[in-house]
Coordinates of N, CA and C in Angstrom, one line a residue:
M207 N 42.5 35.9 195.3 CA 42.3 36.2 193.9 C 41.2 35.3 193.3
E208 N 40.3 35.9 192.6 CA 39.1 35.2 192.1 C 39.5 34.3 191.0
K209 N 39.1 33.0 191.1 CA 39.4 32.0 190.1 C 38.5 32.2 188.9
K210 N 39.0 32.2 187.7 CA 38.3 32.3 186.5 C 37.7 31.0 186.0
T211 N 36.4 31.0 185.6 CA 35.8 29.8 185.0 C 36.4 29.5 183.7
L212 N 36.2 28.3 183.2 CA 36.7 27.9 181.9 C 36.1 28.8 180.8
K213 N 34.8 29.1 181.0 CA 34.1 29.9 180.0 C 34.8 31.3 179.9
Q214 N 35.1 31.9 181.1 CA 35.8 33.2 181.1 C 37.2 33.1 180.4
R215 N 37.9 32.1 180.7 CA 39.2 31.9 180.1 C 39.2 31.8 178.6
I216 N 38.2 31.1 178.1 CA 38.0 30.9 176.6 C 37.7 32.3 176.0
K217 N 36.8 33.0 176.7 CA 36.4 34.3 176.1 C 37.5 35.3 176.0
E218 N 38.5 35.2 177.0 CA 39.6 36.2 177.1 C 40.7 35.8 176.2
N219 N 40.7 34.6 175.6 CA 41.8 34.1 174.8 C 41.2 34.0 173.3
S220 N 41.5 34.9 172.5 CA 40.9 35.0 171.2 C 41.2 33.7 170.3
G221 N 42.5 33.2 170.4 CA 42.8 32.1 169.7 C 42.1 30.8 170.1
L222 N 42.0 30.7 171.5 CA 41.3 29.5 172.0 C 39.8 29.6 171.7
K223 N 39.3 30.8 171.8 CA 37.9 31.1 171.6 C 37.5 30.7 170.1
Q224 N 38.4 31.0 169.2 CA 38.2 30.7 167.8 C 38.2 29.2 167.6
A225 N 39.2 28.5 168.2 CA 39.3 27.1 168.0 C 38.1 26.3 168.6
V226 N 37.6 26.8 169.8 CA 36.5 26.1 170.4 C 35.2 26.4 169.5
H227 N 35.1 27.6 169.0 CA 33.9 27.9 168.2 C 33.9 27.0 166.9
R228 N 35.1 26.9 166.3 CA 35.2 26.1 165.1 C 34.9 24.6 165.4
F229 N 35.3 24.1 166.6 CA 35.0 22.7 167.0 C 33.5 22.5 167.1
I230 N 32.8 23.6 167.6 CA 31.4 23.4 167.9 C 30.5 23.7 166.6
M231 N 30.9 24.8 165.9 CA 30.1 25.3 164.8 C 30.7 25.0 163.5
H232 N 29.9 24.6 162.5 CA 30.4 24.4 161.1 C 30.6 25.8 160.5
P233 N 31.7 26.1 159.9 CA 32.0 27.4 159.4 C 31.1 27.9 158.2
V234 N 30.6 26.9 157.4 CA 29.8 27.3 156.3 C 28.3 27.1 156.6
K235 N 27.9 26.0 157.2 CA 26.5 25.8 157.5 C 26.0 26.6 158.7
T236 N 26.9 27.2 159.4 CA 26.6 28.1 160.6 C 25.6 27.4 161.5
R237 N 25.9 26.1 161.8 CA 25.1 25.4 162.8 C 26.0 24.4 163.5
P238 N 25.6 23.9 164.6 CA 26.5 23.0 165.4 C 26.9 21.8 164.5
N239 N 28.2 21.4 164.6 CA 28.6 20.1 164.0 C 27.9 18.9 164.5
W240 N 27.9 17.9 163.6 CA 27.1 16.7 164.0 C 27.5 16.1 165.3
W241 N 28.8 16.1 165.6 CA 29.2 15.5 166.9 C 28.8 16.3 168.1
I242 N 28.4 17.6 167.9 CA 27.8 18.3 169.0 C 26.3 18.1 169.1
R243 N 25.6 18.0 167.9 CA 24.1 17.8 167.9 C 23.7 16.5 168.5
I244 N 24.6 15.5 168.4 CA 24.1 14.2 168.9 C 24.1 14.2 170.4
F245 N 24.7 15.2 171.1 CA 24.6 15.3 172.5 C 23.6 16.4 173.0
G246 N 22.7 16.8 172.0 CA 21.7 17.8 172.4 C 20.8 17.4 173.5
Y247 N 20.5 16.1 173.7 CA 19.7 15.6 174.8 C 20.3 15.9 176.2
V248 N 21.6 16.2 176.2 CA 22.3 16.5 177.4 C 22.1 18.0 177.8
Y249 N 22.3 18.9 176.8 CA 22.4 20.3 177.2 C 21.2 21.1 176.8
L250 N 20.2 20.5 176.0 CA 19.0 21.3 175.6 C 17.9 20.9 176.7
K251 N 17.4 21.9 177.4 CA 16.5 21.7 178.5 C 15.0 21.6 177.9
R252 N 14.4 20.6 178.2 CA 13.0 20.4 177.7 C 12.1 19.9 178.8
G253 N 10.9 20.6 179.0 CA 10.0 20.3 180.0 C 9.2 19.0 179.7
K254 N 8.5 18.6 180.7 CA 7.6 17.4 180.6 C 6.6 17.6 179.5
G255 N 6.4 16.6 178.6 CA 5.4 16.7 177.6 C 5.6 17.6 176.4
S256 N 6.8 18.2 176.3 CA 7.1 19.1 175.2 C 7.4 18.3 174.0
V257 N 7.2 18.9 172.8 CA 7.4 18.3 171.5 C 8.1 19.2 170.6
I258 N 9.2 18.7 170.0 CA 9.9 19.3 168.9 C 9.9 18.4 167.7
Y259 N 9.1 18.7 166.6 CA 9.0 17.8 165.5 C 10.3 17.5 164.8
R260 N 10.5 16.4 164.2 CA 11.7 15.9 163.6 C 12.3 16.9 162.6
S261 N 11.4 17.5 161.8 CA 11.8 18.4 160.7 C 12.3 19.7 161.2
V262 N 12.2 20.0 162.5 CA 12.7 21.3 163.0 C 14.2 21.4 162.9
R263 N 14.7 22.5 162.4 CA 16.1 22.8 162.4 C 16.6 23.3 163.7
K264 N 17.5 22.7 164.4 CA 17.9 23.1 165.8 C 19.3 23.6 165.7
D265 N 19.4 24.9 165.4 CA 20.8 25.5 165.4 C 21.0 26.0 166.9
L266 N 21.4 25.1 167.7 CA 21.4 25.3 169.2 C 22.7 24.8 169.8
P267 N 23.8 25.6 169.6 CA 25.0 25.3 170.3 C 24.9 25.4 171.8
P268 N 25.8 24.6 172.5 CA 25.7 24.6 174.0 C 26.2 25.8 174.7
F269 N 26.9 26.8 174.0 CA 27.4 27.9 174.7 C 26.4 29.0 175.0
N270 N 25.2 28.9 174.5 CA 24.1 29.7 175.0 C 22.9 28.8 175.4
R271 N 22.0 29.4 176.2 CA 21.0 28.6 176.8 C 19.8 28.4 175.9
F272 N 19.3 27.2 175.9 CA 18.0 26.9 175.3 C 17.1 26.1 176.2
S273 N 15.9 26.5 176.4 CA 14.9 25.8 177.2 C 13.5 25.8 176.6
L274 N 12.8 24.7 176.6 CA 11.4 24.6 176.1 C 10.6 24.1 177.3
G275 N 9.5 24.8 177.6 CA 8.8 24.5 178.8 C 7.8 23.3 178.7
R276 N 7.1 23.0 179.7 CA 6.2 21.9 179.8 C 5.1 22.0 178.8
Y277 N 4.8 20.9 178.1 CA 3.7 20.8 177.2 C 3.7 21.9 176.0
S278 N 4.9 22.3 175.7 CA 5.0 23.3 174.6 C 5.4 22.5 173.3
V279 N 5.1 23.1 172.2 CA 5.2 22.4 170.9 C 5.9 23.3 169.9
V280 N 6.9 22.8 169.2 CA 7.5 23.5 168.0 C 7.2 22.7 166.8
E281 N 6.4 23.3 165.9 CA 5.8 22.6 164.8 C 6.8 22.4 163.7
D282 N 6.4 21.6 162.7 CA 7.3 21.2 161.6 C 7.9 22.4 160.8
F283 N 9.1 22.1 160.3 CA 9.8 23.1 159.4 C 10.2 24.4 160.0
S284 N 10.2 24.5 161.4 CA 10.6 25.7 162.0 C 12.1 25.6 162.2
C285 N 12.7 26.8 162.7 CA 14.1 26.9 163.0 C 14.3 27.6 164.3
L286 N 15.0 26.9 165.2 CA 15.4 27.5 166.5 C 16.8 27.8 166.5
N287 N 17.2 29.0 166.9 CA 18.6 29.4 166.8 C 19.0 30.3 168.1
N288 N 20.0 29.7 168.8 CA 20.5 30.5 170.0 C 21.9 30.8 169.8
A289 N 22.4 30.9 168.6 CA 23.9 31.0 168.4 C 24.4 32.3 168.9
V290 N 23.6 33.4 168.9 CA 24.1 34.7 169.4 C 23.3 35.2 170.6
G291 N 22.5 34.3 171.2 CA 21.8 34.7 172.4 C 20.9 33.7 172.9
D292 N 20.6 33.7 174.2 CA 19.8 32.7 174.9 C 18.4 32.7 174.2
L293 N 17.8 31.5 174.2 CA 16.4 31.3 173.7 C 15.6 30.5 174.7
T294 N 14.6 31.1 175.3 CA 13.8 30.4 176.3 C 12.4 30.5 175.9
I295 N 11.7 29.4 176.0 CA 10.3 29.3 175.6 C 9.5 28.7 176.8
G296 N 8.4 29.3 177.2 CA 7.7 28.9 178.4 C 6.8 27.6 178.3
D297 N 5.9 27.5 179.2 CA 5.0 26.3 179.2 C 3.8 26.6 178.4
Y298 N 3.2 25.5 177.8 CA 2.0 25.5 177.0 C 2.0 26.5 175.9
T299 N 3.2 26.6 175.3 CA 3.4 27.6 174.2 C 3.5 26.8 172.9
R300 N 3.0 27.4 171.8 CA 3.0 26.7 170.5 C 3.7 27.6 169.5
I301 N 4.8 27.0 168.9 CA 5.6 27.7 167.9 C 5.1 27.0 166.6
G302 N 4.5 27.8 165.7 CA 3.7 27.3 164.6 C 4.6 26.8 163.4
L303 N 4.0 26.3 162.4 CA 4.6 25.8 161.2 C 5.5 26.9 160.6
R304 N 6.8 26.5 160.2 CA 7.7 27.3 159.5 C 8.0 28.6 160.2
N305 N 8.1 28.6 161.5 CA 8.5 29.8 162.3 C 10.0 29.8 162.3
T306 N 10.6 31.0 162.4 CA 12.0 31.2 162.7 C 12.2 32.0 163.9
I307 N 12.9 31.4 164.9 CA 13.1 32.0 166.2 C 14.5 32.2 166.5
I308 N 15.1 33.4 166.5 CA 16.5 33.6 166.7 C 16.7 34.4 168.0
G309 N 17.5 33.9 168.9 CA 17.8 34.6 170.1 C 18.7 35.8 169.9
P310 N 18.8 36.6 170.9 CA 18.2 36.4 172.3 C 16.7 36.7 172.3
A311 N 16.0 35.8 172.8 CA 14.5 35.9 172.9 C 14.0 35.1 174.1
A312 N 13.0 35.7 174.8 CA 12.4 35.1 175.9 C 10.9 35.1 175.6
I313 N 10.3 33.9 175.4 CA 8.9 33.7 175.1 C 8.2 33.1 176.3
G314 N 7.1 33.7 176.7 CA 6.4 33.3 177.9 C 5.6 32.0 177.8
N315 N 4.6 31.9 178.7 CA 3.7 30.8 178.8 C 2.4 31.1 178.0
H316 N 1.8 30.0 177.5 CA 0.5 30.1 176.8 C 0.6 31.1 175.7
V317 N 1.7 31.1 174.9 CA 1.9 32.0 173.8 C 1.6 31.1 172.5
N318 N 0.9 31.8 171.6 CA 0.6 31.1 170.3 C 1.2 31.9 169.1
L319 N 2.1 31.3 168.4 CA 2.6 31.8 167.2 C 2.0 31.1 166.0
A320 N 1.4 31.8 165.1 CA 0.8 31.1 163.9 C 1.9 30.7 162.9
Q321 N 1.6 30.6 161.6 CA 2.5 30.1 160.6 C 3.4 31.2 160.1
N322 N 4.6 30.8 159.7 CA 5.6 31.7 159.0 C 5.9 33.0 159.8
V323 N 6.0 32.9 161.1 CA 6.3 34.0 162.0 C 7.8 34.0 162.1
T324 N 8.4 35.2 162.1 CA 9.8 35.4 162.4 C 10.0 36.2 163.7
V325 N 10.7 35.7 164.6 CA 11.1 36.5 165.9 C 12.6 36.5 165.9
T326 N 13.2 37.7 165.9 CA 14.7 37.8 165.9 C 15.2 38.8 166.8
G327 N 16.2 38.5 167.6 CA 16.9 39.4 168.4 C 18.2 39.9 167.8
L328 N 18.4 39.6 166.5 CA 19.7 39.8 165.8 C 19.5 40.8 164.7
N329 N 20.5 41.7 164.6 CA 20.6 42.6 163.4 C 22.1 42.5 162.9
H330 N 22.2 42.5 161.6 CA 23.6 42.6 161.0 C 24.0 44.1 160.9
N331 N 25.3 44.3 161.3 CA 25.8 45.6 161.3 C 26.2 45.9 159.8
Y332 N 26.0 47.2 159.5 CA 26.3 47.6 158.1 C 26.9 49.0 158.0
E333 N 27.1 49.7 159.1 CA 27.4 51.2 159.0 C 28.7 51.5 158.3
N334 N 29.7 50.7 158.4 CA 31.0 51.0 157.8 C 31.0 50.6 156.4
V335 N 30.9 51.6 155.5 CA 30.8 51.3 154.1 C 32.1 50.9 153.5
E336 N 33.2 50.9 154.2 CA 34.5 50.5 153.8 C 34.7 49.0 153.9
K337 N 33.7 48.3 154.6 CA 33.8 46.9 154.8 C 32.5 46.2 154.3
R338 N 32.6 45.0 153.9 CA 31.4 44.2 153.5 C 30.6 44.0 154.7
I339 N 29.3 43.9 154.5 CA 28.3 43.7 155.6 C 28.7 42.4 156.4
D340 N 29.1 41.4 155.7 CA 29.3 40.1 156.3 C 30.7 40.1 157.1
E341 N 31.4 41.2 157.1 CA 32.6 41.4 157.9 C 32.3 42.2 159.2
Q342 N 31.2 42.7 159.3 CA 30.9 43.7 160.4 C 30.2 43.1 161.6
G343 N 30.0 41.8 161.6 CA 29.4 41.2 162.8 C 27.9 41.5 162.9
V344 N 27.4 41.2 164.1 CA 26.0 41.4 164.4 C 25.9 42.2 165.7
S345 N 24.7 42.8 165.9 CA 24.3 43.3 167.2 C 23.0 42.7 167.7
T346 N 22.8 42.6 169.0 CA 21.6 41.9 169.5 C 20.9 42.8 170.5
Q347 N 19.5 42.6 170.5 CA 18.7 43.2 171.5 C 17.6 42.1 171.8
T348 N 17.4 41.8 173.1 CA 16.5 40.7 173.4 C 15.0 41.0 173.1
V349 N 14.4 40.1 172.4 CA 12.9 40.1 172.2 C 12.3 39.5 173.4
V350 N 11.3 40.1 174.0 CA 10.5 39.6 175.1 C 9.0 39.4 174.7
I351 N 8.5 38.2 174.7 CA 7.1 38.0 174.5 C 6.5 37.5 175.8
E352 N 5.7 38.3 176.4 CA 5.1 38.0 177.7 C 4.0 36.9 177.6
D353 N 3.5 36.5 178.7 CA 2.5 35.4 178.7 C 1.2 35.8 177.9
D354 N 0.6 34.7 177.4 CA -0.8 34.8 176.8 C -0.8 35.8 175.6
V355 N 0.1 35.6 174.7 CA 0.2 36.5 173.5 C -0.1 35.7 172.3
W356 N -0.8 36.3 171.3 CA -1.1 35.6 170.0 C -0.5 36.4 168.9
I357 N 0.3 35.8 168.1 CA 0.9 36.4 166.9 C 0.4 35.8 165.7
G358 N -0.2 36.6 164.8 CA -0.8 36.1 163.6 C 0.2 35.7 162.5
A359 N -0.2 35.0 161.5 CA 0.6 34.4 160.5 C 1.4 35.5 159.7
N360 N 2.6 35.2 159.3 CA 3.5 36.0 158.5 C 3.9 37.3 159.1
S361 N 3.9 37.3 160.4 CA 4.4 38.5 161.2 C 5.8 38.4 161.5
V362 N 6.5 39.6 161.7 CA 7.9 39.7 162.0 C 8.0 40.5 163.3
I363 N 8.7 40.0 164.3 CA 9.0 40.7 165.5 C 10.5 41.0 165.6
L364 N 10.8 42.3 165.6 CA 12.2 42.7 165.4 C 13.0 42.9 166.8
P365 N 14.3 43.0 166.7 CA 15.1 43.1 168.0 C 14.6 44.2 168.9
G366 N 14.7 43.9 170.2 CA 14.4 44.9 171.2 C 12.9 45.0 171.6
V367 N 12.0 44.4 170.8 CA 10.6 44.5 171.0 C 10.2 43.7 172.2
T368 N 9.3 44.3 173.0 CA 8.5 43.6 174.1 C 7.1 43.6 173.7
L369 N 6.5 42.4 173.7 CA 5.0 42.3 173.5 C 4.4 42.0 174.9
G370 N 3.6 42.9 175.3 CA 3.0 42.8 176.7 C 2.0 41.7 176.8
K371 N 1.7 41.3 178.0 CA 0.7 40.2 178.3 C -0.6 40.4 177.6
H372 N -1.1 39.3 177.1 CA -2.5 39.3 176.4 C -2.6 40.3 175.3
C373 N -1.5 40.5 174.5 CA -1.7 41.3 173.3 C -1.8 40.4 172.1
V374 N -2.3 41.0 171.0 CA -2.5 40.3 169.8 C -1.7 41.1 168.7
V375 N -1.0 40.3 167.8 CA -0.3 40.9 166.7 C -1.1 40.4 165.4
A376 N -1.7 41.3 164.7 CA -2.5 40.9 163.5 C -1.5 40.3 162.4
A377 N -2.1 39.4 161.6 CA -1.4 38.7 160.6 C -0.7 39.7 159.7
G378 N 0.6 39.4 159.3 CA 1.3 40.2 158.4 C 1.9 41.5 158.9
S379 N 1.9 41.6 160.2 CA 2.5 42.8 160.9 C 4.0 42.8 161.0
I380 N 4.6 43.9 160.9 CA 6.0 44.1 161.2 C 6.1 44.9 162.4
V381 N 6.6 44.3 163.5 CA 6.5 45.0 164.8 C 7.9 45.5 165.1
T382 N 8.1 46.8 165.1 CA 9.4 47.5 165.3 C 9.5 48.1 166.7
H383 N 8.4 48.3 167.4 CA 8.4 48.9 168.7 C 7.6 48.1 169.7
S384 N 7.8 48.2 171.0 CA 7.1 47.4 172.0 C 5.6 47.7 172.0
V385 N 4.9 46.7 172.4 CA 3.4 46.8 172.4 C 2.9 46.6 173.9
P386 N 2.0 47.5 174.4 CA 1.6 47.4 175.7 C 0.7 46.2 176.0
P387 N 0.6 45.7 177.2 CA -0.3 44.6 177.5 C -1.7 44.9 177.1
Y388 N -2.5 43.9 176.8 CA -3.9 44.0 176.5 C -4.2 45.0 175.3
S389 N -3.4 44.8 174.3 CA -3.5 45.6 173.1 C -3.5 44.8 171.9
I390 N -4.0 45.4 170.8 CA -4.0 44.7 169.5 C -3.2 45.7 168.5
C391 N -2.2 45.1 167.8 CA -1.5 45.9 166.9 C -1.5 45.3 165.5
A392 N -1.4 46.2 164.5 CA -1.5 45.7 163.1 C -0.7 46.7 162.2
G393 N -0.2 46.2 161.1 CA 0.3 47.1 160.1 C 1.8 46.9 159.9
C394 N 2.4 47.7 159.0 CA 3.8 47.7 158.7 C 4.3 49.2 158.5
P395 N 4.9 49.7 159.5 CA 5.2 49.1 160.8 C 3.9 49.1 161.7
A396 N 3.9 48.1 162.6 CA 2.7 47.9 163.4 C 2.4 49.1 164.3
K397 N 1.1 49.4 164.5 CA 0.6 50.4 165.4 C -0.5 49.8 166.2
V398 N -0.6 50.3 167.5 CA -1.7 49.8 168.3 C -3.0 50.3 167.8
I399 N -4.0 49.4 167.5 CA -5.3 49.9 167.0 C -6.4 49.7 168.0
K400 N -6.2 48.8 169.0 CA -7.2 48.7 170.1 C -6.5 48.3 171.4
S401 N -7.1 48.7 172.5 CA -6.6 48.3 173.8 C -7.8 48.1 174.7
Y402 N -7.6 47.2 175.7 CA -8.7 46.8 176.6 C -8.8 47.9 177.7
D403 N -10.0 48.4 178.0 CA -10.3 49.3 179.0 C -11.0 48.5 180.2
F404 N -10.2 48.4 181.3 CA -10.7 47.7 182.4 C -11.8 48.4 183.2
E405 N -12.1 49.7 182.9 CA -13.2 50.4 183.5 C -14.5 50.1 182.8
T406 N -14.4 50.0 181.5 CA -15.6 49.7 180.7 C -15.8 48.3 180.4
N407 N -14.7 47.5 180.6 CA -14.6 46.1 180.3 C -14.9 45.9 178.8
E408 N -14.3 46.7 178.0 CA -14.5 46.6 176.5 C -13.1 46.9 175.8
W409 N -13.0 46.4 174.6 CA -11.9 46.7 173.7 C -12.2 48.1 173.0
E410 N -11.4 49.0 173.2 CA -11.6 50.4 172.7 C -10.6 50.7 171.5
K411 N -11.1 51.3 170.5 CA -10.2 51.8 169.4 C -9.2 52.8 169.9
V412 N -8.0 52.8 169.5 CA -7.0 53.7 169.8 C -6.8 54.7 168.7
E413 N -7.1 56.0 168.9 CA -7.0 57.0 167.9 C -5.6 57.3 167.6
K414 N -4.8 57.5 168.6 CA -3.4 57.8 168.4 C -2.6 56.7 169.1
S415 N -1.7 56.0 168.3 CA -0.9 54.9 168.8 C -0.1 55.2 170.0
A416 N -0.2 54.3 171.0 CA 0.6 54.4 172.2 C 1.8 53.4 172.2
I417 N 2.1 52.9 171.0 CA 3.1 51.9 170.9 C 4.5 52.3 171.4
N418 N 4.8 53.6 171.2 CA 6.1 54.0 171.6 C 6.2 54.3 173.1
N419 N 5.1 54.3 173.8 CA 5.1 54.6 175.2 C 5.3 53.4 176.1
Y420 N 5.4 52.2 175.5 CA 5.6 51.0 176.3 C 7.0 50.5 176.2
K421 N 7.7 50.4 177.3 CA 9.1 50.0 177.3 C 9.3 48.6 178.0

């Protein structure tokens, strides 16, 4: 008979799960209690030379994964949140001023996020009109940002989006669909406006957006 892990036992026992969650998370502030945060150095994985500035809000409970790669930086007044899904950030990546990053999200290496960017793998459920929205829980879809991506200021990356390698998101864009590698997208909702042609070695304008063709 297969032995169940402690985590499995907690998940299968609703009362125990609720008690453990209450011990870890503040019910109003929706962030880890202070007695959990003081042990962040134990369970939050950080690579050599990485920097998280003191003003960053770390809503990072230990029941989901958080990792920050080597020589990566999270700038002032940002918020990191893995309460509903893992949050991983690669090497040599910069999370800019006042960014909000909510898991589940996987951010690659050499990624640059400018100021006031939101990346979220979370949506609030709302479909049942007989219940308040805050009673209906959340749904999640992982955001994937591949290596060597640049996201302009005030952009929003929504759940389930994949940004391909070496793509650019123009400032102020709302990205609702995945973007192919070596592309530039812009707008609300964002559409691919240029892509790199490896035959001509030039960036070419895209007449008809291919944004929905990349999964």
